[in-house]
Amino acid sequence: MMASSYNAKEEDGHIAAASTHGGAPGVVKSKKPDNTAFKQQRLPAWQPILTAGTVLPAFFVIGLIFIPIGIGLFVSSNNIKEFEIDYTGVDINNPCYSCAKNFSWNNTTPCLCSLPFTLEQPFESNVFMYYGLSNFYQNHRRYVKSRDDSQLNGDRSALKSPSKECEPYRTSEGAPIAPCGAIANSLFNDTLELYHIDINGTRNEIPLVKKGIAWWTDKHVKFRNPGGNDNLTVAFQGTSKPVNWRKPVTELDPADPDNNGFINEDFIVWMRTAALPTFRKLYRIIQKKPNTTPTLPSGKYVLEITYNYPVLSFDGRKRMILSTISWMGGKNPFLGIAYITVGSICFFLGVVLLIIHHKYDTRNTSADIPS
Amino acid sequence: MFRKRPPPEEERRVRANDREYNEKFQYASNCIMTSKYNIITFLPVNLFEQFQEVANTYFLFLLILQLIPQISSLSWFTTIVPLALVLSITAVKDATDDYFRHKSDNQVNNRQSQVLIRGSLQNEKWMNVRVGDIIKLENNQFVAADLLLLSSSEPHGLCYIETAELDGETNMKVRQSVSVTSELGDPNNLASFNGEAVCEPPNNKLDRFSGTLHWREKKYTLNNQNVLLRGCVLRNTEACYGLVIFAGPDTKLMQNSGRTKFKRTSIDRLMNTLVLWIFGFLVCMGVILAVGNAVWEREVGSLFQSYLPWDPPVDNFMFSAFLSFWSYVIILNTVVPISLYVSVEVIRLGHSYFINWDQQMFCSQCNTAAEARTTTLNEELGQVEYIFSDKTGTLTQNIMSFNKCSINGQTFGEGTDPLEPPPKRLDFTPFNPLADPEFCFYDDSLLESVKVGDLHTHEFLRLLSLCHTVMSEEKSEGELLYKAQSPDEGALVTASRNFGFVFRSRTPGTITTTEMGRPVTYTLLAILDFNNFRKRMSVIVRNPEGRIRLYCKGADTVVLERLHPCNQELLNITSDHLNEYAADGLRTLALAYRDLSEDEWEAWAESYRCADKAINCREDRLAAAYDEIEQDMMLLGATAIEDKLQECVPETIAILSLANIKIWVLTGDKQETAVNIGYSCKMLTDDMTEVFIISGHTVQSVRQELRRARDRMIELSQSRDGVKEEGMGGWGEACFMGNGFRDGQGRDGEGGRGKQQLQCPPPQPPSNLMDNISGEFALVINGHSLAHALEADMETEFVSTACACKAVICCRVTPLQKAQVVELIKKHKKAVTLAIGDGANDVSMIKSAHIGVGISGQEGIQAVLASDYSFAQFRFLQRLLLVHGRWSYLRMCRFLCYFFYKNFAFTMVHFWFGFFCGFSAQTVYDQYFITLYNIVYTSLPVLAMGIFDQDVPDQRSLEYPKLYEPGQLNLLFNKREFFICIAQGIYTSIVLFFVPCAILSNATQANGVPLADYQTFAVTTATALVIVVSVQISLDTGFWTVINHVFVWGSLGLYFTIMFALQSQTLFRIFPNQFHFVGRAQSTLLQPVVWLTIALATAICIVPVLAFRFLKVDLKPQLSDTVRYTQLVRQKKRKPAGGSVGGAGRGVGSVSEGRLGARGGSRRSGYAFAHQEGFGELITSGKNMRLSSLALANFASRHSSSWIDTLRRKKHSHTNTPPTTTASGESSPAPSVVSGSVPPLSNSSSLLGGSQDTPIEEETATAPTQNTQTAPPSSAQASLALAPAASEAAAPHGSALNADVLTCTAVRSHGGESPGGWTITLETVQEALFGRRAISTRVAAANSPGPPSVAKETRQIE
């Protein structure tokens, strides 16, 4: 229809126009747009084009960078020594079979089993001892969120009334659980001890360092005991231990107040959830001896396990891993291979494209445009 | 907004000067409110409106889902932050808009008007004016409300208004008060006026009003003629008084301010489809993962319960799966990010600003910059395939210039040799003080001839100064102002003025001129007026010496056959000249005179008077009388007038057609004029294979002509196809490939296989450009043929024929037909259409086309108001389409590709992770990252690309119009491209998940701590993602301005900054529960393994893309790639661009030569007499002259008011001439009526009751006598005639009007009393508030002649 989208402004605009028409000619304001580079879309610009001159060298450069890196990574990864042993006890021949089978949550006496193994090669330098779990879904959404970081950070009110996220491990028998939540509740509580059996058959316990296994920020920022580290029993009074735990949080490491309560490093390590259902977590460090002998000489060893942690019910596996470390971390052959592969592909692509370019290129000869 | 709505009114009763009485009815006050909100209602109302958007509701739904703890896989803020941002951006925009509306409302509401309160005039604000008040309006004031005109300062209660605000027509209209009130006059009488008006309730019909005035126990009928509508401006009237009937929101203006139809672009529609698909995809993924969850919970989860029991309401795996579905819907929703719509709007807004800012689309003459009035259509400008253009005012300037003439066999006027420098413009001032300084003429030999005193030249110029209907106004001595009804006439009279034969003034009986400085007064004996059949006009004058002479000017065909036989030799020379002029595209007229003896004159005058007084067939008899005397004339010569094209029109059209845009000219003009313009603007060329002319009058003949044209085309194109069949193969494929629009084209009915080729032949190899031109066709179709062609059964036939042509010209079309043609193409071709026009008659087509462009700065604002883009000159169209449109399309496509890519890359990682986390809807990333990814980390670079990217500079896209083609073929973003983007995104997500997964699962830090924890994984993946998408946008960006640099680098920087900030100890200490990731950034990003992972993932993601793109550019370069490359090479070589510009450049070059390029061969009659008839009578009656003038004396005695009388009767006969009521169905196609086979489309016909009679030519010949009208002149002419009359501020006599009424009531009996001599007569309704303005008049005038004449013209052309 007529006069659609009327607004009063246009009515006004007309008045203005009419007045300038009939009235004094005056200075009619020019509506000419500004002549700025921005408004006229003439901003100076870099206009890169994919030409043979830029793309092909890029491929070669990527190839030439990736291949050496890959080789370096591969070599250093191969130099790392790693030993892995499954102690779940699925197999009937496994010493832990009975412990695994007879496990019940109500057992008061811990079940012990020992697993002998042999290291073919000596492990130099610091050796890191991991426990590995498989098919354990630490990355499950409900699992991941089932914690109260305020409580773990020593917040007193959160200690008394943990977050709802902790359900169903929030309260036990009317008292708030500390630490609450499914993660804390499922704390890995096997104890692993390592013995070296020397040539004459004596068992020498290998000293395992249990501190320095957690992230620095976790240990010093994220986790804090309520009311400092002294007299934890008072601080945790009125809370109850997680359902699956055998001892309260205050007794995780009674000997060392810097490693007890929430700041117990085993606990902290557990609380850092894994990204994938198969994971390993650092358990202990076997420190390099000052003398020249290797940290773990080749030979026979026995792994003594206090079997507390049931995994068979969900078809999980438990492993113990010993590994040395290089500059880029532990054994990781994939990274090196991937780099070599990608580098080679790039190089290869570069060559192929170069051939194609030379064979089929149509416009190198002239800059004319077929139009 | 919240005004209480009273029950709908049945009728409105308004008593003057009685506020108490009127208040009972609670009529709306005159306060208008176009604003939507106030401070209190803003938030709720605005939010309510925003949540009516599907997207917003969807996100609200997600937000609600997230509040359910069992489902919530993300924190609530991941949705609410973007949603709030989007809502607030929109709200701010709405608020600003509304603020300005408030401001303008206030300004309007606070305007002052004079209200008659208790007998005295008081100043009141507009908003305080109430229904029933009497207000006084002064000249040039806006009408404050819909008023019933009571009295005015002019005689007979007349007043004049301009309705440009309402309908865009700039001519004036006359309104008259009811006679009883017109006598009231001064305020004192009016104060005691207590009449009561009873009328219809408020409605939006601008041309209708009915009511009754009750006063002193008498009833007076009120109609549209008595009301002044809000929005009109009072002109030429000192003051008038009116009774407020409708106020504020009830006024017709406000009732009409509906929202315009919302246009969507094809990209919009595609986007909506894609978004729907993505939703489907989302649901699929959700289902897959939910099934996975069911399986997992059954096989693993149920056993894992000792460590991770199910949440309380969950008791079996099925329920868990159900919840998991919703959880996944939440986390995967980012595939359709809320920011998509906002970003698209922002980009379009940016493009609109660039259009507004473009200096090269600024017209300095009219001080108008281009304006994007709609900000949502920009990218469609890059896809236009059809342009529908108006002619007058769009292609042409509507300025006529006297260019050449032939006098007594000698031709004068500039040569058209483009090589010579233009000769000097003649300076007339020393010769003639009365000369018009604006006049341009270049040939001084004519001036010499005048000075020498050549008799023929003098007679020639004398004729020009006498034989016309121009009115003059002489404000001061020598300052002449001509008011010509057609620009042609103005040009001719101005020419004679400059050459010394100055028309000074006229009275009904005399013409005063100044001939070579000597004042001469001729007695005007008769004006033998122009009409479309006569195609000529004559005057009979008696010179001071007493000699009687008839001067005639008219179409060469008509005049030349009425010459005295002794003119044969001169006739031959002159007709050669005429042909020459016509070939140059000039409009020609032949001039002749005849000496009359006193006896001859007397005899003829007698027969003339007799014919004039005839009641039946007056027109015919007059024509016969005219014909009788216009015989045996002596030829004087011929004139040639140039219908000036706008600047650079041929160049623009050439470039646009090189860009494969088909241009259709839809004009109301006559066929000859249209074809001539077609040639002069290079739409039609003599190189064209064939120009088909469809001018049949019956369905059968139109169908036949169409068939014949098509057969011929197939024949010709097959013979061409045979030659280069091989060449076509690949291109035909390209034409269909990836263009969703073109599907279904093959089903186009009978055209079948053979047509297929025709419909898609344009994309030929660029090297065949010249061949392409040689095989071009053009189609010219007449309005009445078009009416048949548009019928349902012939539609497809017409479309297939017309679309095979490179150029189509439709002449004599009505506004409605213009819209129908556009709709037809939209329907059948699925192509993007653009309509460009300048007048109210173009509004319908502007509104129905995908894109409407209005030419601003010319007549009226109606077209501009209806348009989506407006600028001042046609030539800006090439820049709008080829530069802005192309860029917009390119940018939008690149933006969308990248946007979908980045969101799929981002979101699909969750999908893969689902398989490793027990389908528990655990997210891969930190929740803050999810929140910020779309709105902070990746939004700005892609926005910068979407706004600033350019593949080739603007000059290049004008240089190579072929660059426009990808847009038309929809190549840059279609379903195929979309799937490629999606695939790339999914590939990236796979890489981004599995590479870190494989590496980190075994990796440890240098201190032995494993890196396989969830948080490290999250940080690594997120960082890799941000880097990959940044590299990708760097690859996509082709135009790196400072802003792009800042945004790309800034986004990366911002990512790291925000990450470090969010994972800092400070924040953690304050909210330990919210920031789990404390210290993660530092620890993770210090690890070389992490960086190696990121580098590896980036390389794997980017290398294939790079290789693919390189291959594409290297092996199958698009034209744009080549242009870019060439430019780079040129820059490097610093070589002048010179010769390397290829064929396209040549094409451009060839068209830029002179405006009237030499066109050999075809001879076309350039005759186009833009006259309207009726003026002769107007002049002789003296009605249009000031009352003070001499005319007043003759007024009563002569021809008492016959002119208006006849005019009205004529109008009556043409009730269905296209009214300019824009796009509504009200306009009716005159030609279709002429054809007689199309049912009248006019809605108004129902209103007319019994007198629907539409004069058909054949019928008028046998003239049914019950109708008074005898000839079918257009009503439009009548109203135009009325308008100048109005502007002359004369007062047609009341008696005239009364007489008029009598005739009308004789014609059709209409109920209703007419005590005051007024009744609601047909013509007053029809004549309406808004008659026709100049442009539509032309349409109507051109339309009105019936088939016979048209047929004749057609034959002439053939």
mmCIF file of C-alpha atoms in Angstrom, chain B residues 772-966:
data_model
loop_
_atom_site.group_PDB
_atom_site.id
_atom_site.type_symbol
_atom_site.label_atom_id
_atom_site.label_comp_id
_atom_site.label_asym_id
_atom_site.label_seq_id
_atom_site.Cartn_x
_atom_site.Cartn_y
_atom_site.Cartn_z
ATOM 1 C CA ASN B 772 28.244 -15.159 -28.129
ATOM 2 C CA ILE B 773 27.326 -11.637 -29.030
ATOM 3 C CA SER B 774 26.727 -12.542 -32.618
ATOM 4 C CA GLY B 775 24.171 -15.082 -31.534
ATOM 5 C CA GLU B 776 22.192 -12.773 -29.364
ATOM 6 C CA PHE B 777 18.490 -12.335 -29.545
ATOM 7 C CA ALA B 778 16.193 -9.679 -28.290
ATOM 8 C CA LEU B 779 12.517 -9.574 -27.683
ATOM 9 C CA VAL B 780 10.182 -6.625 -27.738
ATOM 10 C CA ILE B 781 6.735 -7.200 -26.410
ATOM 11 C CA ASN B 782 3.806 -4.888 -26.116
ATOM 12 C CA GLY B 783 1.680 -4.396 -23.073
ATOM 13 C CA HIS B 784 -1.391 -6.009 -24.489
ATOM 14 C CA SER B 785 0.548 -8.955 -25.847
ATOM 15 C CA LEU B 786 2.185 -9.229 -22.502
ATOM 16 C CA ALA B 787 -1.210 -9.504 -20.878
ATOM 17 C CA HIS B 788 -1.821 -12.609 -22.941
ATOM 18 C CA ALA B 789 1.666 -13.904 -22.453
ATOM 19 C CA LEU B 790 1.233 -13.676 -18.718
ATOM 20 C CA GLU B 791 -1.809 -15.893 -18.734
ATOM 21 C CA ALA B 792 -1.296 -19.156 -16.985
ATOM 22 C CA ASP B 793 -1.162 -21.346 -20.026
ATOM 23 C CA MET B 794 1.270 -19.226 -21.924
ATOM 24 C CA GLU B 795 3.551 -18.303 -19.067
ATOM 25 C CA THR B 796 6.096 -21.019 -19.581
ATOM 26 C CA GLU B 797 6.185 -20.427 -23.267
ATOM 27 C CA PHE B 798 6.815 -16.770 -22.769
ATOM 28 C CA VAL B 799 9.435 -17.330 -20.115
ATOM 29 C CA SER B 800 11.367 -19.826 -22.158
ATOM 30 C CA THR B 801 11.362 -17.569 -25.169
ATOM 31 C CA ALA B 802 12.105 -14.376 -23.337
ATOM 32 C CA CYS B 803 14.830 -15.860 -21.204
ATOM 33 C CA ALA B 804 16.660 -17.120 -24.214
ATOM 34 C CA CYS B 805 17.005 -13.550 -25.286
ATOM 35 C CA LYS B 806 19.780 -11.320 -24.181
ATOM 36 C CA ALA B 807 17.557 -8.301 -23.971
ATOM 37 C CA VAL B 808 13.850 -7.986 -23.472
ATOM 38 C CA ILE B 809 11.862 -4.818 -23.784
ATOM 39 C CA CYS B 810 8.312 -4.661 -22.584
ATOM 40 C CA CYS B 811 6.590 -1.482 -23.552
ATOM 41 C CA ARG B 812 3.283 -0.008 -22.530
ATOM 42 C CA VAL B 813 3.152 -2.063 -19.418
ATOM 43 C CA THR B 814 1.190 -1.082 -16.381
ATOM 44 C CA PRO B 815 2.684 -1.035 -12.922
ATOM 45 C CA LEU B 816 0.891 -4.240 -12.115
ATOM 46 C CA GLN B 817 2.253 -5.935 -15.187
ATOM 47 C CA LYS B 818 5.727 -4.880 -14.214
ATOM 48 C CA ALA B 819 5.282 -6.733 -10.983
ATOM 49 C CA GLN B 820 3.762 -9.696 -12.778
ATOM 50 C CA VAL B 821 6.729 -9.997 -15.079
ATOM 51 C CA VAL B 822 9.076 -9.945 -12.131
ATOM 52 C CA GLU B 823 7.015 -12.544 -10.322
ATOM 53 C CA LEU B 824 6.993 -14.659 -13.431
ATOM 54 C CA ILE B 825 10.743 -14.779 -13.636
ATOM 55 C CA LYS B 826 11.018 -15.394 -9.928
ATOM 56 C CA LYS B 827 8.653 -18.282 -10.251
ATOM 57 C CA HIS B 828 10.021 -19.938 -13.334
ATOM 58 C CA LYS B 829 13.686 -19.174 -13.321
ATOM 59 C CA LYS B 830 14.442 -19.296 -9.635
ATOM 60 C CA ALA B 831 16.919 -16.591 -10.408
ATOM 61 C CA VAL B 832 17.712 -13.530 -8.404
ATOM 62 C CA THR B 833 15.952 -10.525 -9.800
ATOM 63 C CA LEU B 834 16.605 -6.864 -9.359
ATOM 64 C CA ALA B 835 14.186 -4.118 -10.229
ATOM 65 C CA ILE B 836 15.269 -0.566 -10.652
ATOM 66 C CA GLY B 837 13.028 2.391 -11.096
ATOM 67 C CA ASP B 838 12.360 5.890 -10.001
ATOM 68 C CA GLY B 839 8.662 6.481 -9.958
ATOM 69 C CA ALA B 840 5.565 5.397 -8.173
ATOM 70 C CA ASN B 841 4.718 3.151 -11.096
ATOM 71 C CA ASP B 842 7.816 1.132 -10.373
ATOM 72 C CA VAL B 843 6.964 0.520 -6.770
ATOM 73 C CA SER B 844 5.129 -2.683 -7.438
ATOM 74 C CA MET B 845 8.020 -4.203 -9.305
ATOM 75 C CA ILE B 846 10.538 -2.901 -6.819
ATOM 76 C CA LYS B 847 8.639 -4.605 -4.081
ATOM 77 C CA SER B 848 8.179 -7.875 -5.836
ATOM 78 C CA ALA B 849 11.742 -8.278 -7.058
ATOM 79 C CA HIS B 850 14.315 -9.869 -4.818
ATOM 80 C CA ILE B 851 16.125 -6.596 -4.731
ATOM 81 C CA GLY B 852 14.496 -3.277 -5.379
ATOM 82 C CA VAL B 853 16.567 -0.288 -6.299
ATOM 83 C CA GLY B 854 15.186 3.201 -6.310
ATOM 84 C CA ILE B 855 16.646 6.102 -8.194
ATOM 85 C CA SER B 856 16.733 8.899 -5.692
ATOM 86 C CA GLY B 857 16.919 12.575 -6.214
ATOM 87 C CA GLN B 858 14.384 12.615 -9.024
ATOM 88 C CA GLU B 859 10.650 12.782 -8.861
ATOM 89 C CA GLY B 860 8.968 11.642 -5.721
ATOM 90 C CA ILE B 861 10.305 9.458 -3.035
ATOM 91 C CA GLN B 862 7.859 6.644 -3.403
ATOM 92 C CA ALA B 863 10.174 4.338 -5.302
ATOM 93 C CA VAL B 864 12.982 5.079 -2.922
ATOM 94 C CA LEU B 865 10.790 4.403 0.070
ATOM 95 C CA ALA B 866 9.847 1.044 -1.306
ATOM 96 C CA SER B 867 13.347 0.154 -2.380
ATOM 97 C CA ASP B 868 16.103 -1.758 -0.718
ATOM 98 C CA TYR B 869 18.869 0.302 -2.197
ATOM 99 C CA SER B 870 18.747 3.749 -3.590
ATOM 100 C CA PHE B 871 21.167 5.892 -5.487
ATOM 101 C CA ALA B 872 21.002 8.773 -7.860
ATOM 102 C CA GLN B 873 22.102 7.372 -11.181
ATOM 103 C CA PHE B 874 21.607 4.235 -13.133
ATOM 104 C CA ARG B 875 25.312 3.843 -13.766
ATOM 105 C CA PHE B 876 25.934 3.198 -10.083
ATOM 106 C CA LEU B 877 24.215 -0.085 -10.603
ATOM 107 C CA GLN B 878 27.347 -1.593 -12.057
ATOM 108 C CA ARG B 879 29.315 -0.681 -8.992
ATOM 109 C CA LEU B 880 26.572 -1.850 -6.696
ATOM 110 C CA LEU B 881 26.412 -5.237 -8.346
ATOM 111 C CA LEU B 882 29.844 -5.916 -9.701
ATOM 112 C CA VAL B 883 31.794 -4.452 -6.833
ATOM 113 C CA HIS B 884 29.706 -4.329 -3.689
ATOM 114 C CA GLY B 885 27.434 -7.197 -4.547
ATOM 115 C CA ARG B 886 30.246 -9.367 -5.679
ATOM 116 C CA TRP B 887 32.321 -8.655 -2.628
ATOM 117 C CA SER B 888 29.400 -9.133 -0.332
ATOM 118 C CA TYR B 889 28.598 -12.466 -1.857
ATOM 119 C CA LEU B 890 32.194 -13.558 -1.755
ATOM 120 C CA ARG B 891 32.638 -12.453 1.805
ATOM 121 C CA MET B 892 29.437 -13.976 2.988
ATOM 122 C CA CYS B 893 30.243 -17.274 1.344
ATOM 123 C CA ARG B 894 33.727 -17.385 2.728
ATOM 124 C CA PHE B 895 32.393 -16.414 6.078
ATOM 125 C CA LEU B 896 29.774 -19.144 6.103
ATOM 126 C CA CYS B 897 32.194 -21.799 4.891
ATOM 127 C CA TYR B 898 34.653 -20.935 7.554
ATOM 128 C CA PHE B 899 32.039 -20.522 10.220
ATOM 129 C CA PHE B 900 30.553 -23.960 9.715
ATOM 130 C CA TYR B 901 34.018 -25.397 9.466
ATOM 131 C CA LYS B 902 35.234 -23.952 12.702
ATOM 132 C CA ASN B 903 32.192 -25.011 14.638
ATOM 133 C CA PHE B 904 32.268 -28.526 13.363
ATOM 134 C CA ALA B 905 35.942 -28.751 14.128
ATOM 135 C CA PHE B 906 35.204 -27.479 17.591
ATOM 136 C CA THR B 907 32.144 -29.538 18.386
ATOM 137 C CA MET B 908 32.808 -32.876 16.821
ATOM 138 C CA VAL B 909 35.722 -33.462 19.165
ATOM 139 C CA HIS B 910 33.107 -34.102 21.826
ATOM 140 C CA PHE B 911 31.589 -36.756 19.663
ATOM 141 C CA TRP B 912 34.835 -38.694 19.389
ATOM 142 C CA PHE B 913 35.541 -38.247 23.042
ATOM 143 C CA GLY B 914 32.141 -39.779 23.763
ATOM 144 C CA PHE B 915 33.495 -43.149 22.713
ATOM 145 C CA PHE B 916 36.198 -42.926 25.358
ATOM 146 C CA CYS B 917 34.306 -41.557 28.282
ATOM 147 C CA GLY B 918 31.444 -43.983 28.423
ATOM 148 C CA PHE B 919 29.180 -41.721 26.355
ATOM 149 C CA SER B 920 28.702 -39.678 29.464
ATOM 150 C CA ALA B 921 28.569 -36.299 27.676
ATOM 151 C CA GLN B 922 31.787 -35.221 29.253
ATOM 152 C CA THR B 923 33.172 -32.236 27.404
ATOM 153 C CA VAL B 924 36.645 -32.198 26.010
ATOM 154 C CA TYR B 925 37.278 -28.581 26.817
ATOM 155 C CA ASP B 926 37.101 -26.418 29.817
ATOM 156 C CA GLN B 927 33.642 -24.869 30.108
ATOM 157 C CA TYR B 928 35.065 -21.357 29.825
ATOM 158 C CA PHE B 929 36.652 -22.245 26.584
ATOM 159 C CA ILE B 930 33.336 -23.511 25.294
ATOM 160 C CA THR B 931 31.704 -20.297 26.362
ATOM 161 C CA LEU B 932 34.272 -18.052 24.813
ATOM 162 C CA TYR B 933 35.304 -19.975 21.728
ATOM 163 C CA ASN B 934 32.599 -18.647 19.484
ATOM 164 C CA ILE B 935 32.220 -15.204 20.864
ATOM 165 C CA VAL B 936 35.796 -14.241 21.666
ATOM 166 C CA TYR B 937 38.485 -16.512 20.355
ATOM 167 C CA THR B 938 37.299 -17.044 16.829
ATOM 168 C CA SER B 939 34.678 -14.407 16.121
ATOM 169 C CA LEU B 940 36.737 -11.378 15.256
ATOM 170 C CA PRO B 941 39.066 -12.769 12.587
ATOM 171 C CA VAL B 942 36.186 -14.274 10.690
ATOM 172 C CA LEU B 943 34.175 -11.087 11.070
ATOM 173 C CA ALA B 944 37.098 -9.116 9.728
ATOM 174 C CA MET B 945 37.289 -11.463 6.805
ATOM 175 C CA GLY B 946 33.554 -11.258 6.293
ATOM 176 C CA ILE B 947 33.646 -7.499 6.256
ATOM 177 C CA PHE B 948 36.924 -6.578 4.631
ATOM 178 C CA ASP B 949 37.929 -9.402 2.377
ATOM 179 C CA GLN B 950 38.511 -8.687 -1.284
ATOM 180 C CA ASP B 951 39.690 -11.157 -3.836
ATOM 181 C CA VAL B 952 40.269 -8.652 -6.578
ATOM 182 C CA PRO B 953 40.186 -4.875 -6.347
ATOM 183 C CA ASP B 954 37.127 -2.996 -7.450
ATOM 184 C CA GLN B 955 38.579 -1.760 -10.743
ATOM 185 C CA ARG B 956 39.339 -5.303 -11.728
ATOM 186 C CA SER B 957 35.826 -6.533 -11.094
ATOM 187 C CA LEU B 958 34.540 -3.799 -13.367
ATOM 188 C CA GLU B 959 37.199 -4.631 -15.888
ATOM 189 C CA TYR B 960 36.348 -8.311 -15.946
ATOM 190 C CA PRO B 961 32.593 -8.557 -15.575
ATOM 191 C CA LYS B 962 32.858 -12.307 -15.926
ATOM 192 C CA LEU B 963 34.060 -12.318 -12.366
ATOM 193 C CA TYR B 964 30.437 -11.873 -11.455
ATOM 194 C CA GLU B 965 29.401 -15.254 -12.743
ATOM 195 C CA PRO B 966 30.235 -17.455 -9.759
#
